[in-house]
Tab-separated table of C-alpha atoms and ligand atoms in Angstrom:
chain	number	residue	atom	x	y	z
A	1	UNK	CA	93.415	123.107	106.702
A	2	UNK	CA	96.876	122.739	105.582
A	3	UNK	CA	98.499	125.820	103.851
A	4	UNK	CA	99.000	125.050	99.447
A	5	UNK	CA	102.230	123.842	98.938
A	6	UNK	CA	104.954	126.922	98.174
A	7	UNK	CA	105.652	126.758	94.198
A	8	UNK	CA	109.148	126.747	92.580
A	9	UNK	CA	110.401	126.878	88.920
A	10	UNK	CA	113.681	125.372	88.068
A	11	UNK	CA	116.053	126.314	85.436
A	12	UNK	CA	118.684	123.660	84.086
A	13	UNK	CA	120.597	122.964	81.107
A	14	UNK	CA	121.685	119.332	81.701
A	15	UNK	CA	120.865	115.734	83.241
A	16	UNK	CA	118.449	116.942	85.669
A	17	UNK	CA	119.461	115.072	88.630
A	18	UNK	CA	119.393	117.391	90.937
A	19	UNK	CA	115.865	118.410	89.632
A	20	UNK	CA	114.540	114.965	90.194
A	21	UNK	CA	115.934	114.782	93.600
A	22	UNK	CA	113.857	117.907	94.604
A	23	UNK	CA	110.900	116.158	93.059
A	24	UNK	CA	111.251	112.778	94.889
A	25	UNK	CA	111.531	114.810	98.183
A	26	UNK	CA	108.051	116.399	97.181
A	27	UNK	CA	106.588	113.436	96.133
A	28	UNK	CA	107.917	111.229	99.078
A	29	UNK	CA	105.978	114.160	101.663
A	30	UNK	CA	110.020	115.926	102.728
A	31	UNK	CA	109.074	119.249	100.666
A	32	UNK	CA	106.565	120.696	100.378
A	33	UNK	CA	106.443	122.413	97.455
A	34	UNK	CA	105.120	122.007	93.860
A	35	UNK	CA	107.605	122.702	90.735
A	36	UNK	CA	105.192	124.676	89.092
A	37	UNK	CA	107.170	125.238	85.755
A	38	UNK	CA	110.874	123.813	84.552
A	39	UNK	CA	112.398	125.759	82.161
A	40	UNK	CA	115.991	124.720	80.169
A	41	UNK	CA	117.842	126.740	77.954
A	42	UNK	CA	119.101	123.535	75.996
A	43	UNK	CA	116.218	121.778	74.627
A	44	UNK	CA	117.598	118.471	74.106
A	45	UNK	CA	118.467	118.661	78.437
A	46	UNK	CA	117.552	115.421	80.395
A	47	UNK	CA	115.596	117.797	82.964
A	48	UNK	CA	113.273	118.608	80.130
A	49	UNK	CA	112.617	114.863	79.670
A	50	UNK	CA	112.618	114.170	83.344
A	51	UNK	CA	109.812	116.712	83.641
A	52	UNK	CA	107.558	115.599	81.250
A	53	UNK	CA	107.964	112.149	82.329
A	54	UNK	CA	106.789	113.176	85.732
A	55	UNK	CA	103.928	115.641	84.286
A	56	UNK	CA	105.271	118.528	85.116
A	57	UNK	CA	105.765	121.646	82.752
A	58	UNK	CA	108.746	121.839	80.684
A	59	UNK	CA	109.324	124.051	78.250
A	60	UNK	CA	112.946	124.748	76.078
A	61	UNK	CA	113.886	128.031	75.877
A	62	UNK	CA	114.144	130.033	72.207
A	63	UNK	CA	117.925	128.989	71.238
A	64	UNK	CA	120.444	132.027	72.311
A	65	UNK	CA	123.605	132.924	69.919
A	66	UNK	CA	125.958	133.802	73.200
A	67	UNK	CA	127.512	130.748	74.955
A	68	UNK	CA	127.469	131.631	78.341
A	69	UNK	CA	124.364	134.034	78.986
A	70	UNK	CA	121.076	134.761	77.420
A	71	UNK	CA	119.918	137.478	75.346
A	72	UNK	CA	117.667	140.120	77.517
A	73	UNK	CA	115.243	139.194	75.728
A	74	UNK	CA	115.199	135.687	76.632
A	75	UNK	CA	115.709	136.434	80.102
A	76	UNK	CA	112.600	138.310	80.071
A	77	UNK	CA	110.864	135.619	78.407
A	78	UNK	CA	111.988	133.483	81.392
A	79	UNK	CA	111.259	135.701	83.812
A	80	UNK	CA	107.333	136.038	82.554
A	81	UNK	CA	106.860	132.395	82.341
A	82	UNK	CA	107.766	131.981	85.340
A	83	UNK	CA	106.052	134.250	87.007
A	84	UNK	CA	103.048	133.552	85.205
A	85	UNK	CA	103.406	130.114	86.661
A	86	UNK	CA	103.253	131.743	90.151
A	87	UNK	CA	106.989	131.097	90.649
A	88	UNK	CA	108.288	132.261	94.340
A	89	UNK	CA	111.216	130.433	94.629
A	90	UNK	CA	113.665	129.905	91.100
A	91	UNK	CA	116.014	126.788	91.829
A	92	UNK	CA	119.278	126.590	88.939
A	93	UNK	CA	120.086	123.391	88.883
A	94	UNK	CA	122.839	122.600	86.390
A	95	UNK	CA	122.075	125.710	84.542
A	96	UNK	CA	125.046	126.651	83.147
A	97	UNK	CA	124.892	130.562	81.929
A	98	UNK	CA	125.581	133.491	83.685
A	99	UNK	CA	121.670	134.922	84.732
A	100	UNK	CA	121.194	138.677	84.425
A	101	UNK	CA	119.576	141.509	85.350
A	102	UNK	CA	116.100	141.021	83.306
A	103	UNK	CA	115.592	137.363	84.944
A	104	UNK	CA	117.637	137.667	88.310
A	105	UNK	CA	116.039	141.503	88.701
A	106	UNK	CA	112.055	139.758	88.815
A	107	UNK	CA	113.685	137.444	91.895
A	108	UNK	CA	115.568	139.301	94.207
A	109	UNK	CA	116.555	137.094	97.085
A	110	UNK	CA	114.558	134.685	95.499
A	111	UNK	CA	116.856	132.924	93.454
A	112	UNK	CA	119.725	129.869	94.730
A	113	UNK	CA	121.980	127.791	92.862
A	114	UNK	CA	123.921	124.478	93.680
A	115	UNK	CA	127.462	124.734	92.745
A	116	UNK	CA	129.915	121.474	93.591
A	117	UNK	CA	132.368	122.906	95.603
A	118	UNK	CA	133.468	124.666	98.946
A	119	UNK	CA	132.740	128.262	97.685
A	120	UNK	CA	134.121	130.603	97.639
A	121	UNK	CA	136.914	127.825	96.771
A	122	UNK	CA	136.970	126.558	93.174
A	123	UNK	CA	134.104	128.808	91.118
A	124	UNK	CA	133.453	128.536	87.770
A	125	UNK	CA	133.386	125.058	85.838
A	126	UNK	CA	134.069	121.697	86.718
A	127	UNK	CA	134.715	122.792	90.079
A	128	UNK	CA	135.578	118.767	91.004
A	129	UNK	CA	138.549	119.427	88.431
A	130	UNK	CA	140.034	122.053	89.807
A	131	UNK	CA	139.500	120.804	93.623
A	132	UNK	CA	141.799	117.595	91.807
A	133	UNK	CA	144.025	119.648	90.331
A	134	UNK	CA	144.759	121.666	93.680
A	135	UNK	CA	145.294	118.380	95.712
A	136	UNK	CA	142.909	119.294	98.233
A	137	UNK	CA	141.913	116.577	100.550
A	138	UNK	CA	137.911	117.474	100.700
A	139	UNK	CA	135.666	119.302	98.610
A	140	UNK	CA	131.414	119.435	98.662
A	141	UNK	CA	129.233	121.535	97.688
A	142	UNK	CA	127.372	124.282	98.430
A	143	UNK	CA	123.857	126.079	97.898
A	144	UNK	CA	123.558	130.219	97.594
A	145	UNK	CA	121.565	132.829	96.619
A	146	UNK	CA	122.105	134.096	93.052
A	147	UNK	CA	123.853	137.359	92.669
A	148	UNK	CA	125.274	139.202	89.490
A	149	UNK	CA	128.943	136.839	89.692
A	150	UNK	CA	129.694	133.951	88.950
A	151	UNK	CA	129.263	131.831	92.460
A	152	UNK	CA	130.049	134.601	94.509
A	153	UNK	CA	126.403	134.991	96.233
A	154	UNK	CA	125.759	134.597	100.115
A	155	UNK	CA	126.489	131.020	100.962
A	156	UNK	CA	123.219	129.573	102.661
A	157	UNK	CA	124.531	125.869	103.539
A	158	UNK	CA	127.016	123.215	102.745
A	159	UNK	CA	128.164	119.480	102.480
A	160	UNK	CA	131.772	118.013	102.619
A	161	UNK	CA	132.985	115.659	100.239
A	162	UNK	CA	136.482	113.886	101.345
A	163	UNK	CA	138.561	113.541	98.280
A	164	UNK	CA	140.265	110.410	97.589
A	165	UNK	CA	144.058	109.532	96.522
A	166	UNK	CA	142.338	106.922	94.031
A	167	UNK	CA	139.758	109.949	92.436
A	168	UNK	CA	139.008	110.552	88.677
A	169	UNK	CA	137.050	113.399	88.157
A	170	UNK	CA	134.231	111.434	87.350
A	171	UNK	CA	134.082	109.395	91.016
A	172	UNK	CA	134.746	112.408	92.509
A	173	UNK	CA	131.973	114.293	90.671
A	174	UNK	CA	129.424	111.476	90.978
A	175	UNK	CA	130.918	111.465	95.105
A	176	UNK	CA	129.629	115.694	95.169
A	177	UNK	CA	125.974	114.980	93.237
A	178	UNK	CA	125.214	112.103	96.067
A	179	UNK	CA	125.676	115.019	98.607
A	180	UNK	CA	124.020	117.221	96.579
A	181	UNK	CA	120.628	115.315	95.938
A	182	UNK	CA	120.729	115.437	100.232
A	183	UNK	CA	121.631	119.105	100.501
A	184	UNK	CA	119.346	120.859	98.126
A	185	UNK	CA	116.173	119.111	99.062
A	186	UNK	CA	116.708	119.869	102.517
A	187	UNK	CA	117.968	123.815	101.667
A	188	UNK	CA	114.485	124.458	100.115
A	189	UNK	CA	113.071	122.804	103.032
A	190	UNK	CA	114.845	125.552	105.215
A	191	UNK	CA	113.732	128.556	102.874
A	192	UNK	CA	110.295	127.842	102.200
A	193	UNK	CA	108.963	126.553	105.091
A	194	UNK	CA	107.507	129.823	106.406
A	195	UNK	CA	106.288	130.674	102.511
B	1	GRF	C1	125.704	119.730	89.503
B	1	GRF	O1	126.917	119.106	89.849
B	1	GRF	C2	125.634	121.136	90.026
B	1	GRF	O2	126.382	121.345	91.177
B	1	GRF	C3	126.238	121.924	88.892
B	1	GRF	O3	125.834	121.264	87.721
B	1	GRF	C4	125.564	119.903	88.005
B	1	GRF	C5	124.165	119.621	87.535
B	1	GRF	O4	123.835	118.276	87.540
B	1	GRF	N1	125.816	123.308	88.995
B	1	GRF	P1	122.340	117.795	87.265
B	1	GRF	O5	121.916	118.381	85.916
B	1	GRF	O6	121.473	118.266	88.379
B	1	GRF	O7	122.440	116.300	87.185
Protein backbone atom coordinates (compact mmCIF):
# COMPACT_ATOMS: atom_id res chain seq x y z
CA UNK A 1 0.00 0.00 0.00
CA UNK A 2 1.72 3.11 -0.88
CA UNK A 3 1.81 5.89 1.84
CA UNK A 4 -0.89 9.29 0.68
CA UNK A 5 1.05 11.68 -0.96
CA UNK A 6 2.61 14.52 1.70
CA UNK A 7 0.36 17.83 1.14
CA UNK A 8 1.77 21.37 0.58
CA UNK A 9 0.16 24.88 0.27
CA UNK A 10 1.89 27.51 -1.69
CA UNK A 11 1.83 31.15 -1.25
CA UNK A 12 2.70 33.53 -4.31
CA UNK A 13 2.00 36.88 -5.46
CA UNK A 14 3.06 36.68 -9.14
CA UNK A 15 3.40 34.51 -12.48
CA UNK A 16 3.37 31.29 -10.80
CA UNK A 17 6.08 29.58 -12.55
CA UNK A 18 7.70 28.20 -10.07
CA UNK A 19 4.29 26.89 -8.73
CA UNK A 20 3.59 25.10 -11.93
CA UNK A 21 6.94 23.57 -12.02
CA UNK A 22 6.25 21.87 -8.60
CA UNK A 23 2.98 20.73 -10.08
CA UNK A 24 4.37 19.18 -13.33
CA UNK A 25 6.92 17.28 -11.10
CA UNK A 26 3.77 15.86 -9.17
CA UNK A 27 1.88 15.20 -12.00
CA UNK A 28 4.79 13.68 -14.13
CA UNK A 29 5.28 10.91 -10.79
CA UNK A 30 9.00 13.14 -9.46
CA UNK A 31 7.02 14.45 -6.21
CA UNK A 32 5.06 13.15 -4.49
CA UNK A 33 3.02 15.41 -3.00
CA UNK A 34 -0.43 17.05 -3.52
CA UNK A 35 -0.76 21.08 -3.38
CA UNK A 36 -3.57 20.90 -1.25
CA UNK A 37 -4.42 24.73 -1.19
CA UNK A 38 -2.62 27.91 -3.15
CA UNK A 39 -3.10 30.94 -1.60
CA UNK A 40 -1.91 34.67 -3.22
CA UNK A 41 -2.03 37.81 -1.62
CA UNK A 42 -2.58 39.63 -5.10
CA UNK A 43 -5.68 38.41 -6.59
CA UNK A 44 -5.16 39.25 -10.07
CA UNK A 45 -1.54 36.75 -9.66
CA UNK A 46 -0.97 34.27 -12.60
CA UNK A 47 -0.53 31.42 -9.81
CA UNK A 48 -4.13 32.00 -8.94
CA UNK A 49 -5.06 31.35 -12.60
CA UNK A 50 -2.55 28.61 -13.00
CA UNK A 51 -4.28 26.85 -10.12
CA UNK A 52 -7.60 26.88 -11.12
CA UNK A 53 -6.69 25.90 -14.50
CA UNK A 54 -5.16 22.79 -13.08
CA UNK A 55 -8.13 22.24 -10.40
CA UNK A 56 -6.48 22.96 -7.65
CA UNK A 57 -7.64 25.43 -4.80
CA UNK A 58 -6.90 28.98 -5.14
CA UNK A 59 -8.08 31.43 -3.21
CA UNK A 60 -6.93 35.55 -3.13
CA UNK A 61 -6.27 36.80 -0.01
CA UNK A 62 -8.54 39.90 1.65
CA UNK A 63 -6.51 43.02 0.08
CA UNK A 64 -3.84 44.38 2.86
CA UNK A 65 -3.17 48.38 3.17
CA UNK A 66 0.83 47.74 4.00
CA UNK A 67 3.05 47.10 0.92
CA UNK A 68 5.39 44.76 2.06
CA UNK A 69 3.67 42.52 4.87
CA UNK A 70 0.24 41.52 5.87
CA UNK A 71 -1.93 42.61 8.55
CA UNK A 72 -1.96 39.89 11.60
CA UNK A 73 -4.98 39.40 10.85
CA UNK A 74 -4.52 38.22 7.46
CA UNK A 75 -1.73 36.18 8.40
CA UNK A 76 -3.93 34.35 10.64
CA UNK A 77 -6.43 33.99 8.06
CA UNK A 78 -3.64 32.30 6.04
CA UNK A 79 -2.41 30.38 8.50
CA UNK A 80 -6.11 28.66 9.23
CA UNK A 81 -6.73 27.98 5.67
CA UNK A 82 -4.02 26.38 5.37
CA UNK A 83 -4.03 24.34 7.96
CA UNK A 84 -7.47 23.49 7.50
CA UNK A 85 -6.34 22.21 4.17
CA UNK A 86 -3.98 19.82 6.06
CA UNK A 87 -0.96 21.91 5.00
CA UNK A 88 2.57 20.29 6.27
CA UNK A 89 4.82 21.82 4.12
CA UNK A 90 4.14 25.95 3.03
CA UNK A 91 6.22 26.58 -0.29
CA UNK A 92 6.58 30.85 -1.11
CA UNK A 93 7.01 30.99 -4.38
CA UNK A 94 7.25 34.55 -5.69
CA UNK A 95 5.54 35.80 -2.66
CA UNK A 96 6.76 38.95 -2.20
CA UNK A 97 5.96 40.28 1.59
CA UNK A 98 7.77 39.89 4.54
CA UNK A 99 5.72 36.68 6.52
CA UNK A 100 5.30 37.10 10.27
CA UNK A 101 4.88 35.74 13.34
CA UNK A 102 0.93 34.78 13.13
CA UNK A 103 1.56 32.74 9.70
CA UNK A 104 5.37 31.75 10.01
CA UNK A 105 4.63 30.92 14.03
CA UNK A 106 1.76 27.89 12.80
CA UNK A 107 4.98 26.45 10.55
CA UNK A 108 8.00 26.33 12.33
CA UNK A 109 10.62 24.61 10.24
CA UNK A 110 7.99 24.06 7.99
CA UNK A 111 8.18 26.85 5.80
CA UNK A 112 11.02 27.45 2.52
CA UNK A 113 11.29 30.03 0.05
CA UNK A 114 13.13 30.30 -3.41
CA UNK A 115 15.06 33.41 -3.66
CA UNK A 116 17.30 34.01 -7.13
CA UNK A 117 20.51 34.43 -5.86
CA UNK A 118 23.68 33.02 -4.00
CA UNK A 119 22.41 33.94 -0.45
CA UNK A 120 23.47 35.24 1.69
CA UNK A 121 24.78 37.37 -1.47
CA UNK A 122 22.30 39.82 -3.00
CA UNK A 123 18.89 39.67 -0.58
CA UNK A 124 16.10 41.60 -1.02
CA UNK A 125 14.59 42.46 -4.60
CA UNK A 126 15.57 41.82 -7.95
CA UNK A 127 18.39 39.99 -6.69
CA UNK A 128 19.51 39.34 -10.70
CA UNK A 129 19.90 43.31 -10.61
CA UNK A 130 22.03 43.70 -8.10
CA UNK A 131 24.22 40.41 -8.97
CA UNK A 132 24.52 42.83 -12.57
CA UNK A 133 25.18 45.69 -10.93
CA UNK A 134 28.10 44.06 -8.77
CA UNK A 135 29.77 42.50 -11.93
CA UNK A 136 29.81 39.19 -10.54
CA UNK A 137 30.59 36.47 -12.92
CA UNK A 138 27.83 33.77 -11.53
CA UNK A 139 24.83 34.00 -9.60
CA UNK A 140 21.80 31.09 -8.94
CA UNK A 141 19.63 30.61 -6.67
CA UNK A 142 18.90 29.20 -3.67
CA UNK A 143 16.05 27.44 -1.49
CA UNK A 144 15.78 28.04 2.61
CA UNK A 145 13.76 27.75 5.37
CA UNK A 146 11.74 30.87 6.28
CA UNK A 147 12.86 32.79 9.27
CA UNK A 148 11.77 36.30 10.67
CA UNK A 149 14.47 38.32 7.90
CA UNK A 150 14.40 38.96 4.89
CA UNK A 151 16.43 35.84 3.11
CA UNK A 152 18.51 35.29 5.91
CA UNK A 153 17.08 31.62 6.88
CA UNK A 154 19.27 28.34 6.87
CA UNK A 155 20.25 27.72 3.30
CA UNK A 156 19.01 24.07 2.41
CA UNK A 157 20.42 23.81 -1.35
CA UNK A 158 21.58 25.70 -4.35
CA UNK A 159 22.08 26.14 -8.21
CA UNK A 160 24.74 28.29 -10.09
CA UNK A 161 23.88 30.50 -12.75
CA UNK A 162 27.11 31.83 -14.85
CA UNK A 163 26.49 35.40 -15.69
CA UNK A 164 27.13 36.61 -19.05
CA UNK A 165 29.10 39.83 -20.47
CA UNK A 166 26.04 40.09 -23.03
CA UNK A 167 23.19 39.91 -19.84
CA UNK A 168 20.08 42.20 -19.43
CA UNK A 169 18.41 41.64 -16.42
CA UNK A 170 15.74 40.03 -18.07
CA UNK A 171 18.09 37.00 -19.79
CA UNK A 172 19.71 36.80 -16.78
CA UNK A 173 16.50 36.51 -14.71
CA UNK A 174 14.77 34.16 -17.16
CA UNK A 175 18.69 32.20 -17.04
CA UNK A 176 17.96 31.87 -12.69
CA UNK A 177 13.96 30.68 -13.09
CA UNK A 178 15.26 27.72 -15.63
CA UNK A 179 17.45 26.61 -12.61
CA UNK A 180 14.93 27.26 -10.38
CA UNK A 181 11.97 25.15 -11.89
CA UNK A 182 15.01 22.14 -11.46
CA UNK A 183 15.98 23.08 -7.92
CA UNK A 184 12.76 23.48 -6.08
CA UNK A 185 11.04 20.40 -7.35
CA UNK A 186 13.84 18.39 -6.40
CA UNK A 187 14.31 20.41 -2.72
CA UNK A 188 10.75 19.25 -1.77
CA UNK A 189 11.67 15.96 -3.01
CA UNK A 190 14.56 15.98 -0.34
CA UNK A 191 12.25 17.33 2.59
CA UNK A 192 9.28 15.38 2.25
CA UNK A 193 10.26 12.21 1.36
CA UNK A 194 10.24 10.73 4.88
CA UNK A 195 6.70 12.83 5.57
C1 LIG B 1 11.37 33.85 -8.65
O1 LIG B 1 12.46 34.34 -9.39
C2 LIG B 1 11.73 33.62 -7.21
O2 LIG B 1 13.07 33.33 -7.00
C3 LIG B 1 11.41 34.96 -6.59
O3 LIG B 1 10.29 35.44 -7.28
C4 LIG B 1 10.24 34.86 -8.57
C5 LIG B 1 8.89 34.21 -8.71
O4 LIG B 1 8.61 33.79 -10.00
N1 LIG B 1 11.23 34.80 -5.16
P1 LIG B 1 7.32 32.90 -10.32
O5 LIG B 1 6.10 33.67 -9.79
O6 LIG B 1 7.48 31.58 -9.66
O7 LIG B 1 7.28 32.82 -11.81
Amino acid sequence: MSKLPPKIGVLGSGNGSNFASIAEAIAKGRLHAEIALVLSDNPAAGILQKARALGIPAEALPQSKFRTKLEAEIEKLAAEKLLAAGVELVVLAGYMRMVKAPLLGKFPRRMVNIHPSLLPAFPGLEAWKQALVAGVPVTGCTVHWVDKGMDTGEIIAQTEVPVFQEDTAESLHARIQVAEHTLYPRVLKYLLQDA
